[in-house]
PDB file of C-alpha atoms in Angstrom:
ATOM      1  CA  MET A   1     110.851 100.793  78.444  1.00 57.00           C
ATOM      2  CA  PHE A   2     112.126 104.266  79.286  1.00 61.00           C
ATOM      3  CA  TYR A   3     110.674 105.726  76.094  1.00 61.00           C
ATOM      4  CA  GLN A   4     107.221 104.217  76.712  1.00 60.00           C
ATOM      5  CA  GLY A   5     107.394 105.402  80.332  1.00 64.00           C
ATOM      6  CA  TYR A   6     108.054 108.989  79.109  1.00 58.00           C
ATOM      7  CA  LEU A   7     111.361 109.184  80.968  1.00 63.00           C
ATOM      8  CA  ILE A   8     113.421 109.960  77.855  1.00 62.00           C
ATOM      9  CA  ASP A   9     112.573 111.742  74.614  1.00 62.00           C
ATOM     10  CA  PRO A  10     114.467 111.414  71.336  1.00 63.00           C
ATOM     11  CA  GLY A  11     116.254 114.630  70.451  1.00 62.00           C
ATOM     12  CA  ALA A  12     118.169 115.916  67.452  1.00 58.00           C
ATOM     13  CA  ASN A  13     120.582 113.517  65.714  1.00 65.00           C
ATOM     14  CA  ASN A  14     118.796 110.548  67.294  1.00 62.00           C
ATOM     15  CA  THR A  15     120.112 111.318  70.799  1.00 65.00           C
ATOM     16  CA  TYR A  16     118.099 111.028  73.982  1.00 62.00           C
ATOM     17  CA  GLN A  17     117.425 113.719  76.538  1.00 61.00           C
ATOM     18  CA  ASN A  18     116.415 112.912  80.071  1.00 62.00           C
ATOM     19  CA  ARG A  19     113.076 114.409  81.140  1.00 62.00           C
ATOM     20  CA  LEU A  20     114.114 114.385  84.799  1.00 63.00           C
ATOM     21  CA  ASP A  21     116.605 116.934  86.042  1.00 66.00           C
ATOM     22  CA  ALA A  22     118.376 117.556  89.341  1.00 66.00           C
ATOM     23  CA  THR A  23     115.500 119.706  90.653  1.00 72.00           C
ATOM     24  CA  THR A  24     112.860 116.983  90.340  1.00 73.00           C
ATOM     25  CA  VAL A  25     111.852 116.003  93.871  1.00 79.00           C
ATOM     26  CA  THR A  26     110.860 112.397  94.428  1.00 80.00           C
ATOM     27  CA  LYS A  27     109.721 110.417  97.422  1.00 86.00           C
ATOM     28  CA  GLN A  28     111.119 106.892  97.389  1.00 87.00           C
ATOM     29  CA  ARG A  29     110.191 103.993  99.608  1.00 91.00           C
ATOM     30  CA  VAL A  30     111.871 100.606  99.594  1.00 91.00           C
ATOM     31  CA  SER A  31     110.599  97.625 101.512  1.00 94.00           C
ATOM     32  CA  PHE A  32     111.965  94.125 101.595  1.00 92.00           C
ATOM     33  CA  THR A  33     111.471  90.861 103.399  1.00 95.00           C
ATOM     34  CA  SER A  34     113.788  87.908 103.648  1.00 95.00           C
ATOM     35  CA  ASP A  35     113.624  84.644 105.499  1.00 95.00           C
ATOM     36  CA  GLY A  36     115.285  81.292 105.321  1.00 96.00           C
ATOM     37  CA  LYS A  37     116.306  78.160 107.098  1.00 96.00           C
ATOM     38  CA  ILE A  38     118.918  75.443 107.089  1.00 95.00           C
ATOM     39  CA  THR A  39     117.972  71.922 108.102  1.00 96.00           C
ATOM     40  CA  GLN A  40     120.210  68.920 108.610  1.00 96.00           C
ATOM     41  CA  TRP A  41     119.519  65.215 109.062  1.00 96.00           C
ATOM     42  CA  THR A  42     122.223  62.765 110.045  1.00 96.00           C
ATOM     43  CA  PHE A  43     121.960  59.006 110.390  1.00 96.00           C
ATOM     44  CA  ALA A  44     124.796  57.051 111.995  1.00 97.00           C
ATOM     45  CA  TYR A  45     125.467  53.489 113.064  1.00 96.00           C
ATOM     46  CA  GLY A  46     128.484  51.836 114.614  1.00 96.00           C
ATOM     47  CA  GLY A  47     129.446  48.497 116.056  1.00 95.00           C
ATOM     48  CA  SER A  48     132.285  46.223 116.970  1.00 94.00           C
ATOM     49  CA  TYR A  49     133.208  42.598 116.367  1.00 92.00           C
ATOM     50  CA  LYS A  50     134.855  40.856 119.372  1.00 91.00           C
ATOM     51  CA  ASN A  51     136.219  44.205 120.548  1.00 89.00           C
ATOM     52  CA  LYS A  52     138.838  43.969 117.793  1.00 91.00           C
ATOM     53  CA  LEU A  53     137.125  45.338 114.686  1.00 94.00           C
ATOM     54  CA  TYR A  54     135.203  48.557 114.894  1.00 93.00           C
ATOM     55  CA  LEU A  55     133.007  49.644 111.998  1.00 95.00           C
ATOM     56  CA  GLY A  56     130.716  52.577 111.639  1.00 96.00           C
ATOM     57  CA  GLY A  57     129.200  54.881 109.123  1.00 96.00           C
ATOM     58  CA  SER A  58     127.027  57.902 108.759  1.00 96.00           C
ATOM     59  CA  ILE A  59     125.170  59.799 106.097  1.00 97.00           C
ATOM     60  CA  GLY A  60     123.910  63.334 106.277  1.00 96.00           C
ATOM     61  CA  PHE A  61     121.482  65.476 104.319  1.00 96.00           C
ATOM     62  CA  VAL A  62     121.365  69.268 104.327  1.00 95.00           C
ATOM     63  CA  GLY A  63     118.479  71.419 103.140  1.00 96.00           C
ATOM     64  CA  LEU A  64     118.566  75.159 102.428  1.00 95.00           C
ATOM     65  CA  SER A  65     115.599  77.425 101.862  1.00 96.00           C
ATOM     66  CA  TYR A  66     115.870  81.190 101.276  1.00 95.00           C
ATOM     67  CA  ARG A  67     113.312  83.728 100.075  1.00 96.00           C
ATOM     68  CA  TYR A  68     113.812  87.446  99.337  1.00 94.00           C
ATOM     69  CA  SER A  69     111.379  89.978  97.932  1.00 95.00           C
ATOM     70  CA  SER A  70     111.614  93.727  97.545  1.00 94.00           C
ATOM     71  CA  ALA A  71     109.454  96.571  96.278  1.00 93.00           C
ATOM     72  CA  LEU A  72     110.370 100.106  95.255  1.00 90.00           C
ATOM     73  CA  ASN A  73     107.724 102.824  95.180  1.00 90.00           C
ATOM     74  CA  GLU A  74     108.496 106.240  93.762  1.00 85.00           C
ATOM     75  CA  LYS A  75     106.322 109.339  93.740  1.00 85.00           C
ATOM     76  CA  PHE A  76     107.154 112.600  91.983  1.00 79.00           C
ATOM     77  CA  LEU A  77     106.463 115.553  94.290  1.00 79.00           C
ATOM     78  CA  THR A  78     107.203 118.226  91.678  1.00 72.00           C
ATOM     79  CA  ARG A  79     105.678 118.452  88.248  1.00 67.00           C
ATOM     80  CA  MET A  80     107.750 116.941  85.468  1.00 58.00           C
ATOM     81  CA  PRO A  81     108.520 119.195  82.477  1.00 56.00           C
ATOM     82  CA  MET A  82     106.651 118.363  79.288  1.00 56.00           C
TER      83      MET A  82
END
């Protein structure tokens, strides 16, 4: 990926040299969005028998939804060495 993108070049002894150096000026912009929700449903029922026996029960369901997306844009402001 880096070789096809011309970011590295093979050098002597099959080593790689970076085409970008510390003086290369870039403008970077990152944007992201995220949203989500949590939902909950609960059903319950209770009762008594002759005010001596009390019974009850419940069941609950929880739902989770989350979405995240990001984008990175990069622009070289100085000319890269060839």
